[in-house]
Coordinates of C-alpha atoms and ligand atoms in Angstrom, one line a residue:
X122 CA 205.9 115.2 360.2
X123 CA 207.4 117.0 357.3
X124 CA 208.6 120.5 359.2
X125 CA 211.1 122.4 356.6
X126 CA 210.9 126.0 356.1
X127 CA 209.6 126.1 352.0
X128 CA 211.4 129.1 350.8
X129 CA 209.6 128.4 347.3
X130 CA 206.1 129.2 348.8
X131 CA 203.3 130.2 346.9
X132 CA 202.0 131.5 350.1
X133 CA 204.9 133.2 350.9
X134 CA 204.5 135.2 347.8
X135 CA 201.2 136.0 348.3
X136 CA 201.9 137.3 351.1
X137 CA 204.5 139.8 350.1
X138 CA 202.6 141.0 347.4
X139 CA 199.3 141.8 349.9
X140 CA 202.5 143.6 352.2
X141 CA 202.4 146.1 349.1
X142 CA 199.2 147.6 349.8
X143 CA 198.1 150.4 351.2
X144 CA 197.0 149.1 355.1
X145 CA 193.7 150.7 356.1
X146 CA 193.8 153.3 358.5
X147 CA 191.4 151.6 360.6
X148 CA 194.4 149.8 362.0
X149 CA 195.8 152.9 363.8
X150 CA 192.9 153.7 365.5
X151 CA 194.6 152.2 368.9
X152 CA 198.0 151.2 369.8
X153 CA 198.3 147.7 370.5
X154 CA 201.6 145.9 371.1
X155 CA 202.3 142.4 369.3
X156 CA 199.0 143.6 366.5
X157 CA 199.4 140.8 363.4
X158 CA 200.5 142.9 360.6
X159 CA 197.3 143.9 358.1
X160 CA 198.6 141.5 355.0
X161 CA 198.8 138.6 356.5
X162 CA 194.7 138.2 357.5
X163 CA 194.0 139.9 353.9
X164 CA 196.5 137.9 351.8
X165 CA 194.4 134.4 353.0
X166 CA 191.3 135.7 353.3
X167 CA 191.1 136.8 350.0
X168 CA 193.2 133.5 349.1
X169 CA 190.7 131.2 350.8
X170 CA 187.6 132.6 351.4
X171 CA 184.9 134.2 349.4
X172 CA 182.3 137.1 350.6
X173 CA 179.7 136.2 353.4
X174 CA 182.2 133.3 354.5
X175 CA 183.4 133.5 358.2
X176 CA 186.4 133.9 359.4
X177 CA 187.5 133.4 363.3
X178 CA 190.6 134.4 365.2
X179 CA 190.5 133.0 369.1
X180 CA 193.0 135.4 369.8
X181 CA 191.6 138.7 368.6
X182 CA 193.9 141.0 370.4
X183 CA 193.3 144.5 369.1
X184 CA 190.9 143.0 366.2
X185 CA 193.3 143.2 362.9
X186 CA 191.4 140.2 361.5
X187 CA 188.0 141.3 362.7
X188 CA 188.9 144.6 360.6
X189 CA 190.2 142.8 357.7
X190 CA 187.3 140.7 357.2
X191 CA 185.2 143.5 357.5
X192 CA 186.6 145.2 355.2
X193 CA 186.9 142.2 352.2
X194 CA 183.1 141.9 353.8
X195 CA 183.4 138.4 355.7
X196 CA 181.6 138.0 358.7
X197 CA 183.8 137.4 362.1
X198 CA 183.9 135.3 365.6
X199 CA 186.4 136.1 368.1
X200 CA 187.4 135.7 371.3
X201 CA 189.6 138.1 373.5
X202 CA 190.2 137.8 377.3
X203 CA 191.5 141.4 377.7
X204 CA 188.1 143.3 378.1
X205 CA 189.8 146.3 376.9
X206 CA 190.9 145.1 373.8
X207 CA 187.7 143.1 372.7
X208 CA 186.0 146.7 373.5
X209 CA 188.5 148.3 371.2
X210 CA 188.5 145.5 368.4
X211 CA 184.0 145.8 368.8
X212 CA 184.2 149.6 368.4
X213 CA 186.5 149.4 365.3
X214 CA 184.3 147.3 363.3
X215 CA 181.2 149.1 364.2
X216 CA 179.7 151.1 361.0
X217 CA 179.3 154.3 362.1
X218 CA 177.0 157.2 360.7
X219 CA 180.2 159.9 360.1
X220 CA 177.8 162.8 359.8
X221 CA 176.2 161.8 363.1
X222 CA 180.5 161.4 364.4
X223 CA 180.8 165.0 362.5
X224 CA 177.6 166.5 364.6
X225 CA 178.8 165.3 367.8
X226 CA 182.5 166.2 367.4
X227 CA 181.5 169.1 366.7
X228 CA 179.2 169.6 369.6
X229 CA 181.9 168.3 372.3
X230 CA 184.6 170.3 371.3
X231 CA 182.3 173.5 371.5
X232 CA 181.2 172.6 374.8
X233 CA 184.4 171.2 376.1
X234 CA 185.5 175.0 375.4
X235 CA 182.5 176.7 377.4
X236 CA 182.6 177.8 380.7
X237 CA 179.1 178.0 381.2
X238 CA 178.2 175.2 380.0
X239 CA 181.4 172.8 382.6
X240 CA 179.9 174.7 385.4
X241 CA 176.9 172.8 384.9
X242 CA 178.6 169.3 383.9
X243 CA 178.4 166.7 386.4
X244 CA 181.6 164.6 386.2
X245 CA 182.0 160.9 387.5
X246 CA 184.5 160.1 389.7
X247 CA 188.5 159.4 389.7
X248 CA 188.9 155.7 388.5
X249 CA 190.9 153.5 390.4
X250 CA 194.6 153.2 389.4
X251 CA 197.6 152.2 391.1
X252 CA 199.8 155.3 391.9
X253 CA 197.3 157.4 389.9
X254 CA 199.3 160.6 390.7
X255 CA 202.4 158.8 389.5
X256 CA 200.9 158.6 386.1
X257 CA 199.1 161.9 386.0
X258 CA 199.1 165.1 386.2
X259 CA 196.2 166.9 388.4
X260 CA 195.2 168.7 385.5
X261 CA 195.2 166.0 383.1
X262 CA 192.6 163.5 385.3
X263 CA 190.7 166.7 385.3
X264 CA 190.4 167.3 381.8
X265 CA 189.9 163.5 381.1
X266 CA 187.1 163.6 383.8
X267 CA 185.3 166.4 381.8
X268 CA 186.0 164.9 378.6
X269 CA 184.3 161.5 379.7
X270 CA 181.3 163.6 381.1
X271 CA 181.0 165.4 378.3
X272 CA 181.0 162.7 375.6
X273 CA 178.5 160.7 377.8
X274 CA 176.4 163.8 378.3
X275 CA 176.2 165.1 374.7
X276 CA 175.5 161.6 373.2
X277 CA 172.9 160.8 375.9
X278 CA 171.2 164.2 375.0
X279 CA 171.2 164.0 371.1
X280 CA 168.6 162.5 369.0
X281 CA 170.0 159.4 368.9
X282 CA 167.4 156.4 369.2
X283 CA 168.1 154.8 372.4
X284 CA 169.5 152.0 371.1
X285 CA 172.2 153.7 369.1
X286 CA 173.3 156.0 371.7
X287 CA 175.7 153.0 373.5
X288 CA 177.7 152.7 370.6
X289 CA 178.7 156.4 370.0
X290 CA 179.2 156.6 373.9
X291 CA 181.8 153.5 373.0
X292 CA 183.3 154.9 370.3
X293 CA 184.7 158.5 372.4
X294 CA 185.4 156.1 375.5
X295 CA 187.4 154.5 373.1
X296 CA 189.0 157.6 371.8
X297 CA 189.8 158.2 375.2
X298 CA 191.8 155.2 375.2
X299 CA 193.5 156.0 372.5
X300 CA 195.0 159.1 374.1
X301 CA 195.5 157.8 377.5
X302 CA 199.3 156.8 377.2
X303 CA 200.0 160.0 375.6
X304 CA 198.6 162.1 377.9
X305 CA 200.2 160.7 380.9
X306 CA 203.3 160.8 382.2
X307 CA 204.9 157.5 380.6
X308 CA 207.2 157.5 377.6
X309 CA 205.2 156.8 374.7
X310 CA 207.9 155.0 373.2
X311 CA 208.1 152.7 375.6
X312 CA 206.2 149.2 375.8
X313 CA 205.5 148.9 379.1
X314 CA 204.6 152.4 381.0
X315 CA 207.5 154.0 382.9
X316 CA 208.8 157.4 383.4
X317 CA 212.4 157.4 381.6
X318 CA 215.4 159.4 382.2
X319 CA 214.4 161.2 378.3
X320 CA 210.7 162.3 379.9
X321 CA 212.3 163.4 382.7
X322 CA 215.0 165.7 380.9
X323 CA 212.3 166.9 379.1
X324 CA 210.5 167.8 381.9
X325 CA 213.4 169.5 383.7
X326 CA 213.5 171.6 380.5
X327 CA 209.6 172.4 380.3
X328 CA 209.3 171.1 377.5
X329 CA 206.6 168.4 378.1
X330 CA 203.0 170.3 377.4
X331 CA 200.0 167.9 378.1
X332 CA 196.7 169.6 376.1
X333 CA 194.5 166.7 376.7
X334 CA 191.5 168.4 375.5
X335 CA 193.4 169.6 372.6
X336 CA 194.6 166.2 371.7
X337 CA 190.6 164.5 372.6
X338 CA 189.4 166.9 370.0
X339 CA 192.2 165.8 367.3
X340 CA 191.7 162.4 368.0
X341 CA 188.3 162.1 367.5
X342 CA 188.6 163.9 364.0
X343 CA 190.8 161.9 362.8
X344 CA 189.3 158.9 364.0
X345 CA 186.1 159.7 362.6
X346 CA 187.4 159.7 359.4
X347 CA 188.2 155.8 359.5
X348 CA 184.7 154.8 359.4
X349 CA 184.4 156.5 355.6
X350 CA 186.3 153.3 354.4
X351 CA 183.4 151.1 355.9
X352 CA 180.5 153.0 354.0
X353 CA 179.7 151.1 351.3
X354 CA 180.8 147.7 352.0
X355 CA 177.7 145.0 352.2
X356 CA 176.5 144.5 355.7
X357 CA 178.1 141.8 357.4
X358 CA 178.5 140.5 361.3
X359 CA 180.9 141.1 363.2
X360 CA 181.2 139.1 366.8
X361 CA 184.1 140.1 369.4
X362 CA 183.4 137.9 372.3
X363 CA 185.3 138.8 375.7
X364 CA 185.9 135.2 376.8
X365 CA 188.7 132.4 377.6
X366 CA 189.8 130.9 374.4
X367 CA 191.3 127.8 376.5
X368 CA 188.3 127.2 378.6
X369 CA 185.2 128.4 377.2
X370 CA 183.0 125.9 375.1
X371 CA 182.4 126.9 371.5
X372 CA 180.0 124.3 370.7
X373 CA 177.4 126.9 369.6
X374 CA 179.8 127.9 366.8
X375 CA 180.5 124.2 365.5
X376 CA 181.1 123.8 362.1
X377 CA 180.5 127.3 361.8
X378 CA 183.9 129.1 360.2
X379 CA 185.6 129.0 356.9
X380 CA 189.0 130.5 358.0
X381 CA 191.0 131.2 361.2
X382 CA 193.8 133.7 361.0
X383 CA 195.7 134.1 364.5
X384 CA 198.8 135.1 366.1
X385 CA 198.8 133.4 369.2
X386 CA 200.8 135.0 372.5
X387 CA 204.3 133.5 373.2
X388 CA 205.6 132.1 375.6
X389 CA 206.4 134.9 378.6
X390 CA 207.2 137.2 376.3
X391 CA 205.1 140.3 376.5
X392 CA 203.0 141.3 379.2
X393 CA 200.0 142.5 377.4
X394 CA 198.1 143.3 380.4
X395 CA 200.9 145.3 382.0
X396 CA 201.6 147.7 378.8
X397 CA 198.0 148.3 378.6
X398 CA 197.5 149.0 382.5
X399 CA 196.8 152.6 382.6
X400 CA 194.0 152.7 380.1
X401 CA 192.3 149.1 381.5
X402 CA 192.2 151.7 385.0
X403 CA 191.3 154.7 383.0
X404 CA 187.9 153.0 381.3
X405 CA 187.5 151.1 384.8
X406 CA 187.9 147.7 383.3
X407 CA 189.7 146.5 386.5
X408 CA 189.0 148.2 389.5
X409 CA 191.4 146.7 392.2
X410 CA 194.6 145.5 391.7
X411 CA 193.6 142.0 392.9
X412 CA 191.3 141.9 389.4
X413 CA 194.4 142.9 387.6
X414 CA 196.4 139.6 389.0
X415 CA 193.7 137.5 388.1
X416 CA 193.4 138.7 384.8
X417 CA 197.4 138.6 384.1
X418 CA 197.0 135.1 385.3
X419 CA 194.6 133.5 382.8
X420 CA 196.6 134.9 379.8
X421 CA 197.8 132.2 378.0
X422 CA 201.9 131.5 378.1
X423 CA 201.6 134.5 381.1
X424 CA 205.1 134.0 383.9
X425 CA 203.0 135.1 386.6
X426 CA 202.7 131.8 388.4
X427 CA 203.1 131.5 392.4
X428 CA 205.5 128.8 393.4
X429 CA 202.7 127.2 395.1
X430 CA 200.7 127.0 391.9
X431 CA 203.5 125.6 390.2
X432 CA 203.0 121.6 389.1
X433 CA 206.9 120.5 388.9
X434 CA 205.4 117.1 387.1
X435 CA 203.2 118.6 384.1
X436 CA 203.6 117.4 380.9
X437 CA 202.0 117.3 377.8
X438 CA 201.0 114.0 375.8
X439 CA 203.8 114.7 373.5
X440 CA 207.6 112.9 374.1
X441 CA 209.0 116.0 371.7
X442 CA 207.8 118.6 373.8
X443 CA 208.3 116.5 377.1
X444 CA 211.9 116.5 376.4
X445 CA 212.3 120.2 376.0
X446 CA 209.9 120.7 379.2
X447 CA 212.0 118.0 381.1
X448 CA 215.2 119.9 379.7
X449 CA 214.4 123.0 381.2
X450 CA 213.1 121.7 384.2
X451 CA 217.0 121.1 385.2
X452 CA 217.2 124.4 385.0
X453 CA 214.5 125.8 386.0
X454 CA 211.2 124.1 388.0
X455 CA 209.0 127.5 387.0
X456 CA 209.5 127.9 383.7
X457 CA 209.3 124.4 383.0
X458 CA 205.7 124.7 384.4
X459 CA 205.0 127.5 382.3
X460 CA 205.7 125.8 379.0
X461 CA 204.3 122.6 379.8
X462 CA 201.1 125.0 380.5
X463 CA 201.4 127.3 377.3
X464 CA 201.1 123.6 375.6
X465 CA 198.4 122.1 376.6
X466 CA 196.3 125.1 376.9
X467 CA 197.0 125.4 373.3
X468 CA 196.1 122.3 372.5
X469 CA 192.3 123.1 374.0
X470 CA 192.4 125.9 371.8
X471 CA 193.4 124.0 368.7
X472 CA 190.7 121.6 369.7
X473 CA 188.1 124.5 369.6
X474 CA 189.6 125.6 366.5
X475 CA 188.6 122.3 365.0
X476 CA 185.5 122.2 366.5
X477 CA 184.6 125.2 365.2
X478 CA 185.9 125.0 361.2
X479 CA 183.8 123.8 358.3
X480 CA 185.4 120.3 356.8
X481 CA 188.4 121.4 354.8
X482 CA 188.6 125.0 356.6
X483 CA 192.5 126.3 357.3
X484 CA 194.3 128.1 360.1
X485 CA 196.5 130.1 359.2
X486 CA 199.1 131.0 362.8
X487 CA 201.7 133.3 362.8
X488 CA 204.0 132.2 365.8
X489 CA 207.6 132.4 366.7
X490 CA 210.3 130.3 368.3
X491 CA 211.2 131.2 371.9
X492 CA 214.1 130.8 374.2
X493 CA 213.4 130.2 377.6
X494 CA 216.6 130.3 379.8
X495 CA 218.8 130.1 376.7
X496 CA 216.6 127.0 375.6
X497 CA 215.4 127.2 372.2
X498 CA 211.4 126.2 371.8
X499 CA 210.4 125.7 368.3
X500 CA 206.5 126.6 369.2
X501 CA 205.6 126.4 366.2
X502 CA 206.8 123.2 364.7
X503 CA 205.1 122.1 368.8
X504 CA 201.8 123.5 368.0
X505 CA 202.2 121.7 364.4
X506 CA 202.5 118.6 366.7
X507 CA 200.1 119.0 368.3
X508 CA 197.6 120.1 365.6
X509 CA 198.4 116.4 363.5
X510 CA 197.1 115.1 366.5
X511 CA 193.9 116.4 366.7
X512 CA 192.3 116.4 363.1
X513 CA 194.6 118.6 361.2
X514 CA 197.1 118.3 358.3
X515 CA 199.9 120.8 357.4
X516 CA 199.8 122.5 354.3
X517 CA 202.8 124.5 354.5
X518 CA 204.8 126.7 356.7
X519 CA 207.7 129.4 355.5
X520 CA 209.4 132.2 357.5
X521 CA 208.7 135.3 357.1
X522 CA 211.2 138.0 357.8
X523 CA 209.9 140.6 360.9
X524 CA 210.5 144.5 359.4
X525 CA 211.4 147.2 360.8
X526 CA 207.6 148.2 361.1
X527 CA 207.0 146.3 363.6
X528 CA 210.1 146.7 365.5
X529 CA 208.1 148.2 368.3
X530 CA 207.1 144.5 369.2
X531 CA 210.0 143.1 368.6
X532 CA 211.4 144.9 371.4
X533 CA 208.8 144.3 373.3
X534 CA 209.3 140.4 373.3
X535 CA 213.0 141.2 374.0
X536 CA 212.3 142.6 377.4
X537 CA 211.3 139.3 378.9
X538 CA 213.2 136.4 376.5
X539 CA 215.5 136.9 373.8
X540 CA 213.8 135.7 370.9
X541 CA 212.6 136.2 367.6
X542 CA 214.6 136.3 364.5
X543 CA 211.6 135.4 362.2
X544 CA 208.1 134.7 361.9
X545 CA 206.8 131.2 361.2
X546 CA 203.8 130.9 359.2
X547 CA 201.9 128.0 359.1
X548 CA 198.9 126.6 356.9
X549 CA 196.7 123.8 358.7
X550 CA 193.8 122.6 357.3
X551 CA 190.9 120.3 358.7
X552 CA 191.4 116.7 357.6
X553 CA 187.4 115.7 358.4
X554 CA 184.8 115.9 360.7
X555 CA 185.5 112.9 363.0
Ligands
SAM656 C1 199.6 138.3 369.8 S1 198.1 138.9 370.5 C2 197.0 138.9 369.2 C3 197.0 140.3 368.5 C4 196.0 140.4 367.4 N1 196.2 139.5 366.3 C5 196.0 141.8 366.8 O1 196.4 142.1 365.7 O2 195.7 142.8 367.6 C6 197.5 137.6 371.5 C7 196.3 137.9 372.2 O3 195.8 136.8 372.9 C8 195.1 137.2 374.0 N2 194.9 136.1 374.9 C9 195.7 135.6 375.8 N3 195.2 134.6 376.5 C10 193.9 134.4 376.0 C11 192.8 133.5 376.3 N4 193.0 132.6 377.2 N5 191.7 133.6 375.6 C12 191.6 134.6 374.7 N6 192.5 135.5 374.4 C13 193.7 135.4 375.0 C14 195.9 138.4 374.5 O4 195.2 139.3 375.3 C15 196.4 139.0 373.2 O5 195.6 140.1 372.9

């Protein structure tokens, strides 16, 4: 395999130039931690797909690609195992009527304000949460309670047709979402939630002032305004599904998409579960703390593995990667087993992946080196590998430098392994339909 960084890429330069452009704010509707930046789904979309075409990302995260091919009016498959996220990637790509947004806002903040009209409200009860008092303030679950039952109970009642009224319900629950870290007692600038020394000197000096309401009825403003940039684009469809990218079948979708654009997880390097714990409680996307485990454990490259689940003899079908896995297994019998996994569940995915492209369709994957217990794991150059094997050819693959926008993820893979100096990207593209 020819694997050398090409510092003279022509996709290298297309992608800086797309890095010049205004991102749409669509992007900011919810924070997401290790989100693909904007440019790199628009730069080879526009590169390598024309309008109607499909594009698919397996690993849909917060929906950047989903959002992007909306916008340059592609239609979308992905897949997401985090129900919050595929919920939050669904409801930004849904075209909503802004004057209808407009009415309602208007309609919830006035009633959120009106005495007479909470007495009457009927408000669902706490969600569960681990240590909910830990996290927030009485006042706070409160105000969210009334905020959730007054959203539900002001879209329910408007003239909505039936069928539209789920997806302005979504779109405030997902507002609430948004506001979720903010409003509870975690330092927003930190990745995974935690009360820090700096919240609590702020506290001690009463300086912390939680207006949920207040910051519910700012939200959704601004939020609303996001869905302008969708109004006169061509219809096209959008599909988020919340599934297993390793172990679902795809075979419905064969032959189906032009272009995949993906940033697969690393290996044990963020948590995405656990930074996003408080709001999967909050919208009561796992209601025990036994659901939580089980859904940390079928992320792909996750570290929580119980020593009795751990296979001290898995390997891959690859004497490259065997040696690294075999390497580290000197060291250390658990993360051996998590590599060897994070492999060969990626090569189901790249199987799908396959399965799924026209003849001649690419995948573009933004990945990064790891170091597990000081050992250095060139993932992508692996997943290269492994892709050769199974029906793909490289087309090219450059580094691009990680900047100091996205440095919140950057220190979020440094919490678990110390990684990351730059970005690979990598071009595959389908050799044939065998
Ligand atoms: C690096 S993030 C992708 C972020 C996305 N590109 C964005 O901009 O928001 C990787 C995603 O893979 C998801 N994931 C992990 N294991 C998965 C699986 N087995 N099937 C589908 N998605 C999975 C994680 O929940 C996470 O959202």
């Amino acid at each position: 395999m020819d694997w050398n960084f090409n510092n003279k890429s022509k996709y290298k330069k297309i992608l800086d130039q797309a890095k010049e452009e205004k991102r749409s704010d669509i992007h900011s509707f919810h924070r997401y931690f290790g989100k693909l930046i904007p440019a790199i789904p628009r730069a080879y979309i526009e590169l390598f797909t024309n309008k109607g075409d499909t594009i698919g990302d397996l690993f849909s995260g917060s929906g950047t690609v989903a959002v992007e091919a909306k916008l340059l009016e592609r239609n979308f498959i992905g897949c997401e195992i985090n129900p919050l996220s595929a919920f939050i990637s669904n409801v930004k790509t849904y075209s909503y009527d802004v004057h209808i947004l407009n009415e309602l806002n208007e309609k919830i903040e006035q009633s959120l304000y009106d005495d007479a009209y909470l007495s009457r409200l009927k408000k669902g009860n706490i969600p569960f949460c681990v240590n909910l008092d830990h996290w927030f303030r009485k006042e706070v679950i409160e105000d969210l309670l009334t905020i959730r039952a007054t959203t539900n109970d002001i879209v329910l009642s408007s003239k909505l047709k039936k069928n539209e009224k789920q997806k302005y319900i979504e779109f405030y629950d997902a507002v609430i979402s948004s506001i979720i870290r903010n409003v509870s007692n975690a330092d927003p600038r930190h990745v995974f939630p935690g009360i820090s020394k700096r919240i609590r000197a702020l506290e001690a000096e009463g300086k912390i002032n939680k207006n949920t309401k207040k910051s519910f009825v700012n939200a959704i403003k601004k939020k609303t305004k996001y869905y302008l940039e969708y109004q006169n684009l061509n219809p096209t469809d959008i599909q988020i599904i919340n599934g297993d990218s390793v172990n679902d079948k795809f075979t419905k979708y064969k032959n189906s998409i032009d272009l995949f654009v993906t940033n697969p997880p690393y290996i044990s390097s963020v948590r995405y579960i656990e930074t996003m714990k408080l709001e999967l409680y909050w919208l009561e996307y796992l209601k025990s703390q036994t659901e939580y485990s089980n859904l940390a454990k079928i992320m792909v490259g996750n570290d929580k593995v119980a020593k009795k689940d751990i296979d001290d003899n898995l390997l891959t079908p690859y004497a490259e990667i065997n040696e690294k896995i075999e390497q580290l297994r000197e060291i250390d019998v658990k993360n051996a087993y998590i590599v060897a996994k994070y492999f060969n569940d990626m090569e189901k995915v790249i199987k799908n992946m396959h399965l799924m492209l026209k003849n001649h369709g690419k995948v573009v994957v933004k990945i990064s080196e790891s170091k597990v217990k000081k050992i250095k794991i060139d993932t992508g150059r692996f997943l290269t590998i492994i892709a050769l094997n199974n029906g793909f050819k490289l087309l090219d693959v450059f580094l691009d430098e990680i900047n100091e926008k996205s440095r919140s993820l950057t220190t979020a893979r440094n919490t678990y392994s110390d990684i990351i100096l730059n970005d690979n990207i990598i071009i595959w593209e389908k050799n044939s339909d065998e």
